[in-house]
């Protein structure tokens, strides 16, 4: 007997999934672990909730992000197998990441050994380069959108804010700013749309967190943190962890340059 809340859909396109178990609930979607009876794969099924489905823009972004993600074939990008919008549900089917998000891992263990930080930094940078090589801007890189697979490798996921390089941009600056202030590039905090340079800034913040165990900017509220992203310089991460190698410090601070044109590529 299932005790899932909400229940797993019973429409024909969902009946191929065996033993679905709710593993995560977000603002816009629920995620289930399941086994695909057609392929035999262990998968995650992400289903937009009714509130998000009623917002046509949210459903469009959900499917557009899945389409962009599916065209990137790389070891550090979460494989996505299927996506559809039926009369009663909007869903994505993707590989299952048994270790969960990088955010959950960091919350659980705190600081990580430097060799592990170097490995994950390399994987993340290779994955982001593959995303950009495919002509895609992720737009929301942060530990919550990075998964760890069974081999403890980084998978870039959640392309809901992604766009292709040639997608039309909205009027800028935008009055409503989306994204996590802790990982937001200065130009995005000013209301400008994410691009490949802001993705690289996001990576810099993630690496600062991986190596030092701290975020570069922390404030009393989101507005304060966003002002710091624009106006304040990050302290050398060795203040928090003195044994960080010099090459890593130079690389991290190079990614955190305020001017997008001066960021490392």
PDB file of C-alpha atoms in Angstrom:
ATOM      1  CA  UNK A   1       0.000   0.000   0.000  1.00  0.00           C
ATOM      2  CA  UNK A   2       1.296   3.468  -0.906  1.00  0.00           C
ATOM      3  CA  UNK A   3       1.431   6.178   1.707  1.00  0.00           C
ATOM      4  CA  UNK A   4       2.778   8.836  -0.654  1.00  0.00           C
ATOM      5  CA  UNK A   5       1.557  12.378  -0.339  1.00  0.00           C
ATOM      6  CA  UNK A   6       0.838  13.392  -3.008  1.00  0.00           C
ATOM      7  CA  UNK A   7       0.040  10.072  -4.723  1.00  0.00           C
ATOM      8  CA  UNK A   8       2.057   9.035  -7.750  1.00  0.00           C
ATOM      9  CA  UNK A   9       0.047   9.708 -10.936  1.00  0.00           C
ATOM     10  CA  UNK A  10      -1.899   6.790 -12.381  1.00  0.00           C
ATOM     11  CA  UNK A  11      -2.061   7.993 -15.995  1.00  0.00           C
ATOM     12  CA  UNK A  12      -0.872   5.532 -18.682  1.00  0.00           C
ATOM     13  CA  UNK A  13       2.499   7.232 -19.227  1.00  0.00           C
ATOM     14  CA  UNK A  14       3.366   6.723 -15.536  1.00  0.00           C
ATOM     15  CA  UNK A  15       2.427   3.054 -15.253  1.00  0.00           C
ATOM     16  CA  UNK A  16       5.844   1.922 -16.521  1.00  0.00           C
ATOM     17  CA  UNK A  17       7.436   3.173 -13.265  1.00  0.00           C
ATOM     18  CA  UNK A  18       7.684   0.546 -10.519  1.00  0.00           C
ATOM     19  CA  UNK A  19       7.831   1.112  -6.740  1.00  0.00           C
ATOM     20  CA  UNK A  20       7.698   4.924  -6.872  1.00  0.00           C
ATOM     21  CA  UNK A  21       8.748   6.564  -3.610  1.00  0.00           C
ATOM     22  CA  UNK A  22       8.581  10.276  -2.875  1.00  0.00           C
ATOM     23  CA  UNK A  23      12.119  11.506  -2.053  1.00  0.00           C
ATOM     24  CA  UNK A  24      11.892  15.292  -2.342  1.00  0.00           C
ATOM     25  CA  UNK A  25       9.350  18.105  -2.451  1.00  0.00           C
ATOM     26  CA  UNK A  26      10.210  21.518  -3.837  1.00  0.00           C
ATOM     27  CA  UNK A  27       8.415  24.767  -4.460  1.00  0.00           C
ATOM     28  CA  UNK A  28       7.394  23.680  -7.955  1.00  0.00           C
ATOM     29  CA  UNK A  29       7.872  19.923  -8.195  1.00  0.00           C
ATOM     30  CA  UNK A  30       7.880  16.569  -6.431  1.00  0.00           C
ATOM     31  CA  UNK A  31      10.619  13.996  -7.099  1.00  0.00           C
ATOM     32  CA  UNK A  32      10.125  10.231  -6.910  1.00  0.00           C
ATOM     33  CA  UNK A  33      12.617   7.391  -6.944  1.00  0.00           C
ATOM     34  CA  UNK A  34      11.409   4.546  -9.171  1.00  0.00           C
ATOM     35  CA  UNK A  35      12.405   1.745 -11.530  1.00  0.00           C
ATOM     36  CA  UNK A  36      11.580   2.118 -15.206  1.00  0.00           C
ATOM     37  CA  UNK A  37       9.872  -1.097 -16.282  1.00  0.00           C
ATOM     38  CA  UNK A  38      10.639  -0.401 -19.954  1.00  0.00           C
ATOM     39  CA  UNK A  39      14.375   0.188 -19.642  1.00  0.00           C
ATOM     40  CA  UNK A  40      15.205  -1.458 -16.314  1.00  0.00           C
ATOM     41  CA  UNK A  41      16.910   1.741 -15.179  1.00  0.00           C
ATOM     42  CA  UNK A  42      16.769   3.185 -11.672  1.00  0.00           C
ATOM     43  CA  UNK A  43      15.417   6.692 -12.219  1.00  0.00           C
ATOM     44  CA  UNK A  44      14.143   9.867 -10.633  1.00  0.00           C
ATOM     45  CA  UNK A  45      10.781  11.166 -11.867  1.00  0.00           C
ATOM     46  CA  UNK A  46      10.251  14.893 -11.368  1.00  0.00           C
ATOM     47  CA  UNK A  47       6.628  16.048 -11.609  1.00  0.00           C
ATOM     48  CA  UNK A  48       5.438  19.645 -11.564  1.00  0.00           C
ATOM     49  CA  UNK A  49       2.885  20.300  -8.847  1.00  0.00           C
ATOM     50  CA  UNK A  50      -0.531  21.675  -9.703  1.00  0.00           C
ATOM     51  CA  UNK A  51       0.296  25.227  -8.651  1.00  0.00           C
ATOM     52  CA  UNK A  52       3.290  25.298 -11.017  1.00  0.00           C
ATOM     53  CA  UNK A  53       1.337  23.592 -13.812  1.00  0.00           C
ATOM     54  CA  UNK A  54      -1.316  26.288 -13.702  1.00  0.00           C
ATOM     55  CA  UNK A  55       1.446  28.787 -14.377  1.00  0.00           C
ATOM     56  CA  UNK A  56       2.069  28.236 -18.070  1.00  0.00           C
ATOM     57  CA  UNK A  57       5.404  30.002 -17.849  1.00  0.00           C
ATOM     58  CA  UNK A  58       6.658  27.579 -15.192  1.00  0.00           C
ATOM     59  CA  UNK A  59       5.697  24.534 -17.256  1.00  0.00           C
ATOM     60  CA  UNK A  60       7.312  26.026 -20.352  1.00  0.00           C
ATOM     61  CA  UNK A  61      10.577  26.659 -18.472  1.00  0.00           C
ATOM     62  CA  UNK A  62      10.463  23.135 -17.027  1.00  0.00           C
ATOM     63  CA  UNK A  63      10.236  21.533 -20.469  1.00  0.00           C
ATOM     64  CA  UNK A  64      12.633  23.989 -22.122  1.00  0.00           C
ATOM     65  CA  UNK A  65      15.229  23.262 -19.440  1.00  0.00           C
ATOM     66  CA  UNK A  66      14.777  19.516 -19.967  1.00  0.00           C
ATOM     67  CA  UNK A  67      15.260  19.939 -23.714  1.00  0.00           C
ATOM     68  CA  UNK A  68      18.478  21.903 -23.201  1.00  0.00           C
ATOM     69  CA  UNK A  69      19.769  19.442 -20.611  1.00  0.00           C
ATOM     70  CA  UNK A  70      19.061  16.431 -22.825  1.00  0.00           C
ATOM     71  CA  UNK A  71      21.314  17.749 -25.596  1.00  0.00           C
ATOM     72  CA  UNK A  72      24.381  17.861 -23.315  1.00  0.00           C
ATOM     73  CA  UNK A  73      26.109  14.480 -23.144  1.00  0.00           C
ATOM     74  CA  UNK A  74      28.851  14.651 -20.544  1.00  0.00           C
ATOM     75  CA  UNK A  75      29.912  12.618 -17.518  1.00  0.00           C
ATOM     76  CA  UNK A  76      29.278  15.587 -15.202  1.00  0.00           C
ATOM     77  CA  UNK A  77      25.800  16.499 -16.483  1.00  0.00           C
ATOM     78  CA  UNK A  78      22.823  14.570 -15.099  1.00  0.00           C
ATOM     79  CA  UNK A  79      21.424  12.304 -17.839  1.00  0.00           C
ATOM     80  CA  UNK A  80      17.805  13.067 -18.684  1.00  0.00           C
ATOM     81  CA  UNK A  81      15.826  10.357 -20.449  1.00  0.00           C
ATOM     82  CA  UNK A  82      12.377  11.754 -21.127  1.00  0.00           C
ATOM     83  CA  UNK A  83      10.091  14.750 -20.592  1.00  0.00           C
ATOM     84  CA  UNK A  84       6.468  15.380 -21.489  1.00  0.00           C
ATOM     85  CA  UNK A  85       3.401  17.482 -20.870  1.00  0.00           C
ATOM     86  CA  UNK A  86       0.164  15.500 -20.900  1.00  0.00           C
ATOM     87  CA  UNK A  87      -3.335  16.607 -20.063  1.00  0.00           C
ATOM     88  CA  UNK A  88      -2.822  15.937 -16.372  1.00  0.00           C
ATOM     89  CA  UNK A  89       0.920  16.030 -15.638  1.00  0.00           C
ATOM     90  CA  UNK A  90       4.216  17.613 -16.664  1.00  0.00           C
ATOM     91  CA  UNK A  91       7.220  15.429 -15.904  1.00  0.00           C
ATOM     92  CA  UNK A  92      10.906  14.686 -16.462  1.00  0.00           C
ATOM     93  CA  UNK A  93      12.647  11.325 -16.124  1.00  0.00           C
ATOM     94  CA  UNK A  94      16.329  11.381 -15.243  1.00  0.00           C
ATOM     95  CA  UNK A  95      19.111   9.281 -13.760  1.00  0.00           C
ATOM     96  CA  UNK A  96      18.862   8.641 -10.034  1.00  0.00           C
ATOM     97  CA  UNK A  97      21.554  10.194  -7.824  1.00  0.00           C
ATOM     98  CA  UNK A  98      21.727   8.029  -4.677  1.00  0.00           C
ATOM     99  CA  UNK A  99      23.893  10.440  -2.677  1.00  0.00           C
ATOM    100  CA  UNK A 100      21.530  13.386  -3.104  1.00  0.00           C
ATOM    101  CA  UNK A 101      22.575  16.995  -3.518  1.00  0.00           C
ATOM    102  CA  UNK A 102      25.974  18.492  -2.850  1.00  0.00           C
ATOM    103  CA  UNK A 103      24.206  20.962  -0.548  1.00  0.00           C
ATOM    104  CA  UNK A 104      22.869  18.148   1.634  1.00  0.00           C
ATOM    105  CA  UNK A 105      26.308  16.520   1.711  1.00  0.00           C
ATOM    106  CA  UNK A 106      28.039  19.749   2.783  1.00  0.00           C
ATOM    107  CA  UNK A 107      25.365  20.420   5.418  1.00  0.00           C
ATOM    108  CA  UNK A 108      25.957  16.938   6.773  1.00  0.00           C
ATOM    109  CA  UNK A 109      29.775  16.750   6.814  1.00  0.00           C
ATOM    110  CA  UNK A 110      30.857  20.397   7.026  1.00  0.00           C
ATOM    111  CA  UNK A 111      34.399  20.733   5.688  1.00  0.00           C
ATOM    112  CA  UNK A 112      35.765  18.197   3.224  1.00  0.00           C
ATOM    113  CA  UNK A 113      39.332  16.970   2.611  1.00  0.00           C
ATOM    114  CA  UNK A 114      41.292  19.072   0.138  1.00  0.00           C
ATOM    115  CA  UNK A 115      41.893  16.163  -2.294  1.00  0.00           C
ATOM    116  CA  UNK A 116      38.132  15.658  -2.530  1.00  0.00           C
ATOM    117  CA  UNK A 117      37.608  19.402  -3.073  1.00  0.00           C
ATOM    118  CA  UNK A 118      40.134  19.334  -5.936  1.00  0.00           C
ATOM    119  CA  UNK A 119      38.391  16.369  -7.574  1.00  0.00           C
ATOM    120  CA  UNK A 120      34.944  17.942  -7.344  1.00  0.00           C
ATOM    121  CA  UNK A 121      36.280  21.300  -8.535  1.00  0.00           C
ATOM    122  CA  UNK A 122      37.743  19.641 -11.617  1.00  0.00           C
ATOM    123  CA  UNK A 123      34.526  17.736 -12.315  1.00  0.00           C
ATOM    124  CA  UNK A 124      32.380  20.839 -11.901  1.00  0.00           C
ATOM    125  CA  UNK A 125      34.570  22.936 -14.193  1.00  0.00           C
ATOM    126  CA  UNK A 126      34.593  20.244 -16.877  1.00  0.00           C
ATOM    127  CA  UNK A 127      30.818  19.924 -16.633  1.00  0.00           C
ATOM    128  CA  UNK A 128      30.200  23.661 -16.896  1.00  0.00           C
ATOM    129  CA  UNK A 129      32.568  23.856 -19.876  1.00  0.00           C
ATOM    130  CA  UNK A 130      30.503  21.131 -21.575  1.00  0.00           C
ATOM    131  CA  UNK A 131      27.293  23.063 -20.864  1.00  0.00           C
ATOM    132  CA  UNK A 132      28.779  26.194 -22.458  1.00  0.00           C
ATOM    133  CA  UNK A 133      30.250  24.238 -25.371  1.00  0.00           C
ATOM    134  CA  UNK A 134      26.692  23.058 -26.078  1.00  0.00           C
ATOM    135  CA  UNK A 135      25.586  26.703 -26.303  1.00  0.00           C
ATOM    136  CA  UNK A 136      23.720  26.689 -22.998  1.00  0.00           C
ATOM    137  CA  UNK A 137      23.779  28.978 -19.951  1.00  0.00           C
ATOM    138  CA  UNK A 138      22.783  27.125 -16.776  1.00  0.00           C
ATOM    139  CA  UNK A 139      21.772  30.279 -14.907  1.00  0.00           C
ATOM    140  CA  UNK A 140      21.435  28.835 -11.401  1.00  0.00           C
ATOM    141  CA  UNK A 141      24.561  26.910 -10.395  1.00  0.00           C
ATOM    142  CA  UNK A 142      24.683  26.208  -6.668  1.00  0.00           C
ATOM    143  CA  UNK A 143      25.197  23.122  -4.453  1.00  0.00           C
ATOM    144  CA  UNK A 144      21.437  22.494  -4.316  1.00  0.00           C
ATOM    145  CA  UNK A 145      21.482  21.983  -8.100  1.00  0.00           C
ATOM    146  CA  UNK A 146      24.506  19.665  -8.068  1.00  0.00           C
ATOM    147  CA  UNK A 147      23.933  15.972  -7.442  1.00  0.00           C
ATOM    148  CA  UNK A 148      26.311  13.206  -6.366  1.00  0.00           C
ATOM    149  CA  UNK A 149      26.013   9.928  -8.220  1.00  0.00           C
ATOM    150  CA  UNK A 150      26.844   6.470  -6.919  1.00  0.00           C
ATOM    151  CA  UNK A 151      30.529   6.971  -7.772  1.00  0.00           C
ATOM    152  CA  UNK A 152      30.585  10.207  -5.701  1.00  0.00           C
ATOM    153  CA  UNK A 153      30.942  12.266  -8.866  1.00  0.00           C
ATOM    154  CA  UNK A 154      29.341  15.644  -9.550  1.00  0.00           C
ATOM    155  CA  UNK A 155      26.273  15.783 -11.781  1.00  0.00           C
ATOM    156  CA  UNK A 156      25.033  19.229 -12.868  1.00  0.00           C
ATOM    157  CA  UNK A 157      21.226  19.237 -12.690  1.00  0.00           C
ATOM    158  CA  UNK A 158      18.128  21.441 -12.618  1.00  0.00           C
ATOM    159  CA  UNK A 159      18.198  23.453 -15.848  1.00  0.00           C
ATOM    160  CA  UNK A 160      14.967  25.292 -15.005  1.00  0.00           C
ATOM    161  CA  UNK A 161      16.660  28.695 -15.346  1.00  0.00           C
ATOM    162  CA  UNK A 162      18.768  27.668 -18.344  1.00  0.00           C
ATOM    163  CA  UNK A 163      18.665  29.265 -21.772  1.00  0.00           C
ATOM    164  CA  UNK A 164      20.423  28.726 -25.059  1.00  0.00           C
ATOM    165  CA  UNK A 165      22.967  31.322 -26.112  1.00  0.00           C
ATOM    166  CA  UNK A 166      20.643  32.323 -28.970  1.00  0.00           C
ATOM    167  CA  UNK A 167      17.437  32.501 -26.919  1.00  0.00           C
ATOM    168  CA  UNK A 168      16.016  36.053 -26.839  1.00  0.00           C
ATOM    169  CA  UNK A 169      16.802  37.980 -23.668  1.00  0.00           C
ATOM    170  CA  UNK A 170      14.097  39.738 -21.631  1.00  0.00           C
ATOM    171  CA  UNK A 171      14.295  43.519 -21.173  1.00  0.00           C
ATOM    172  CA  UNK A 172      17.203  44.393 -18.904  1.00  0.00           C
ATOM    173  CA  UNK A 173      17.710  45.175 -16.110  1.00  0.00           C
ATOM    174  CA  UNK A 174      14.811  43.082 -14.807  1.00  0.00           C
ATOM    175  CA  UNK A 175      12.696  44.355 -11.882  1.00  0.00           C
ATOM    176  CA  UNK A 176      12.400  40.880 -10.297  1.00  0.00           C
ATOM    177  CA  UNK A 177      15.649  39.078  -9.523  1.00  0.00           C
ATOM    178  CA  UNK A 178      15.628  35.279  -9.296  1.00  0.00           C
ATOM    179  CA  UNK A 179      18.270  32.996  -7.825  1.00  0.00           C
ATOM    180  CA  UNK A 180      20.139  32.429  -4.585  1.00  0.00           C
ATOM    181  CA  UNK A 181      21.805  35.647  -3.350  1.00  0.00           C
ATOM    182  CA  UNK A 182      24.700  33.639  -1.885  1.00  0.00           C
ATOM    183  CA  UNK A 183      25.763  32.386  -5.340  1.00  0.00           C
ATOM    184  CA  UNK A 184      24.600  35.327  -7.462  1.00  0.00           C
ATOM    185  CA  UNK A 185      26.979  37.152  -9.773  1.00  0.00           C
ATOM    186  CA  UNK A 186      27.215  40.949  -9.293  1.00  0.00           C
ATOM    187  CA  UNK A 187      25.650  41.704 -12.686  1.00  0.00           C
ATOM    188  CA  UNK A 188      22.706  39.393 -11.897  1.00  0.00           C
ATOM    189  CA  UNK A 189      22.253  41.147  -8.548  1.00  0.00           C
ATOM    190  CA  UNK A 190      21.852  44.333 -10.619  1.00  0.00           C
ATOM    191  CA  UNK A 191      19.031  42.689 -12.584  1.00  0.00           C
ATOM    192  CA  UNK A 192      20.842  41.459 -15.684  1.00  0.00           C
ATOM    193  CA  UNK A 193      20.195  38.005 -17.120  1.00  0.00           C
ATOM    194  CA  UNK A 194      22.666  35.204 -16.396  1.00  0.00           C
ATOM    195  CA  UNK A 195      25.232  34.327 -19.047  1.00  0.00           C
ATOM    196  CA  UNK A 196      28.332  32.163 -19.274  1.00  0.00           C
ATOM    197  CA  UNK A 197      30.339  34.686 -17.228  1.00  0.00           C
ATOM    198  CA  UNK A 198      27.801  34.627 -14.384  1.00  0.00           C
ATOM    199  CA  UNK A 199      27.879  30.816 -14.494  1.00  0.00           C
ATOM    200  CA  UNK A 200      31.641  31.033 -13.906  1.00  0.00           C
ATOM    201  CA  UNK A 201      31.072  33.348 -10.939  1.00  0.00           C
ATOM    202  CA  UNK A 202      28.631  30.791  -9.506  1.00  0.00           C
ATOM    203  CA  UNK A 203      31.375  28.176  -9.849  1.00  0.00           C
ATOM    204  CA  UNK A 204      33.766  30.470  -7.979  1.00  0.00           C
ATOM    205  CA  UNK A 205      31.377  30.736  -5.037  1.00  0.00           C
ATOM    206  CA  UNK A 206      30.851  26.961  -4.997  1.00  0.00           C
ATOM    207  CA  UNK A 207      34.608  26.346  -5.010  1.00  0.00           C
ATOM    208  CA  UNK A 208      35.130  28.914  -2.251  1.00  0.00           C
ATOM    209  CA  UNK A 209      32.618  26.910  -0.194  1.00  0.00           C
ATOM    210  CA  UNK A 210      34.202  23.557  -1.075  1.00  0.00           C
ATOM    211  CA  UNK A 211      37.739  24.588  -0.186  1.00  0.00           C
ATOM    212  CA  UNK A 212      37.186  26.904   2.781  1.00  0.00           C
ATOM    213  CA  UNK A 213      33.978  25.543   4.304  1.00  0.00           C
ATOM    214  CA  UNK A 214      32.524  29.072   4.188  1.00  0.00           C
ATOM    215  CA  UNK A 215      30.596  31.295   1.802  1.00  0.00           C
ATOM    216  CA  UNK A 216      32.380  34.435   0.596  1.00  0.00           C
ATOM    217  CA  UNK A 217      29.467  36.691   1.555  1.00  0.00           C
ATOM    218  CA  UNK A 218      26.943  36.262   4.381  1.00  0.00           C
ATOM    219  CA  UNK A 219      24.506  38.926   5.566  1.00  0.00           C
ATOM    220  CA  UNK A 220      21.386  39.489   7.610  1.00  0.00           C
ATOM    221  CA  UNK A 221      19.087  39.238   4.587  1.00  0.00           C
ATOM    222  CA  UNK A 222      19.069  38.632   0.834  1.00  0.00           C
ATOM    223  CA  UNK A 223      19.336  42.332  -0.037  1.00  0.00           C
ATOM    224  CA  UNK A 224      22.441  42.720   2.120  1.00  0.00           C
ATOM    225  CA  UNK A 225      24.125  39.702   0.518  1.00  0.00           C
ATOM    226  CA  UNK A 226      23.312  40.965  -2.980  1.00  0.00           C
ATOM    227  CA  UNK A 227      24.868  44.352  -2.144  1.00  0.00           C
ATOM    228  CA  UNK A 228      27.961  42.535  -0.933  1.00  0.00           C
ATOM    229  CA  UNK A 229      28.147  40.584  -4.185  1.00  0.00           C
ATOM    230  CA  UNK A 230      28.210  43.914  -6.032  1.00  0.00           C
ATOM    231  CA  UNK A 231      30.391  46.043  -3.750  1.00  0.00           C
ATOM    232  CA  UNK A 232      32.514  43.864  -1.407  1.00  0.00           C
ATOM    233  CA  UNK A 233      35.669  41.898  -2.122  1.00  0.00           C
ATOM    234  CA  UNK A 234      35.883  38.318  -0.811  1.00  0.00           C
ATOM    235  CA  UNK A 235      38.538  37.634   1.792  1.00  0.00           C
ATOM    236  CA  UNK A 236      41.294  35.202   0.904  1.00  0.00           C
ATOM    237  CA  UNK A 237      39.790  31.741   1.577  1.00  0.00           C
ATOM    238  CA  UNK A 238      42.980  30.845   3.481  1.00  0.00           C
ATOM    239  CA  UNK A 239      41.688  33.068   6.286  1.00  0.00           C
ATOM    240  CA  UNK A 240      39.215  30.265   6.931  1.00  0.00           C
ATOM    241  CA  UNK A 241      41.499  27.370   5.974  1.00  0.00           C
ATOM    242  CA  UNK A 242      45.222  28.136   5.798  1.00  0.00           C
ATOM    243  CA  UNK A 243      46.257  24.946   3.971  1.00  0.00           C
ATOM    244  CA  UNK A 244      44.379  25.721   0.727  1.00  0.00           C
ATOM    245  CA  UNK A 245      46.963  25.558  -2.118  1.00  0.00           C
ATOM    246  CA  UNK A 246      48.009  28.800  -3.770  1.00  0.00           C
ATOM    247  CA  UNK A 247      46.866  27.609  -7.216  1.00  0.00           C
ATOM    248  CA  UNK A 248      43.372  26.986  -5.879  1.00  0.00           C
ATOM    249  CA  UNK A 249      43.188  30.418  -4.243  1.00  0.00           C
ATOM    250  CA  UNK A 250      44.222  32.166  -7.470  1.00  0.00           C
ATOM    251  CA  UNK A 251      41.688  30.168  -9.452  1.00  0.00           C
ATOM    252  CA  UNK A 252      38.802  30.800  -7.038  1.00  0.00           C
ATOM    253  CA  UNK A 253      39.456  34.531  -6.722  1.00  0.00           C
ATOM    254  CA  UNK A 254      39.869  34.790 -10.499  1.00  0.00           C
ATOM    255  CA  UNK A 255      36.381  33.378 -10.947  1.00  0.00           C
ATOM    256  CA  UNK A 256      35.024  35.864  -8.387  1.00  0.00           C
ATOM    257  CA  UNK A 257      36.150  38.963 -10.284  1.00  0.00           C
ATOM    258  CA  UNK A 258      33.438  41.636 -10.134  1.00  0.00           C
ATOM    259  CA  UNK A 259      33.922  42.563 -13.791  1.00  0.00           C
ATOM    260  CA  UNK A 260      32.634  39.682 -15.965  1.00  0.00           C
ATOM    261  CA  UNK A 261      35.254  40.523 -18.592  1.00  0.00           C
ATOM    262  CA  UNK A 262      38.051  39.843 -16.108  1.00  0.00           C
ATOM    263  CA  UNK A 263      36.800  36.462 -14.900  1.00  0.00           C
ATOM    264  CA  UNK A 264      38.802  33.369 -15.657  1.00  0.00           C
ATOM    265  CA  UNK A 265      37.517  31.302 -18.563  1.00  0.00           C
TER     266      UNK A 265
END
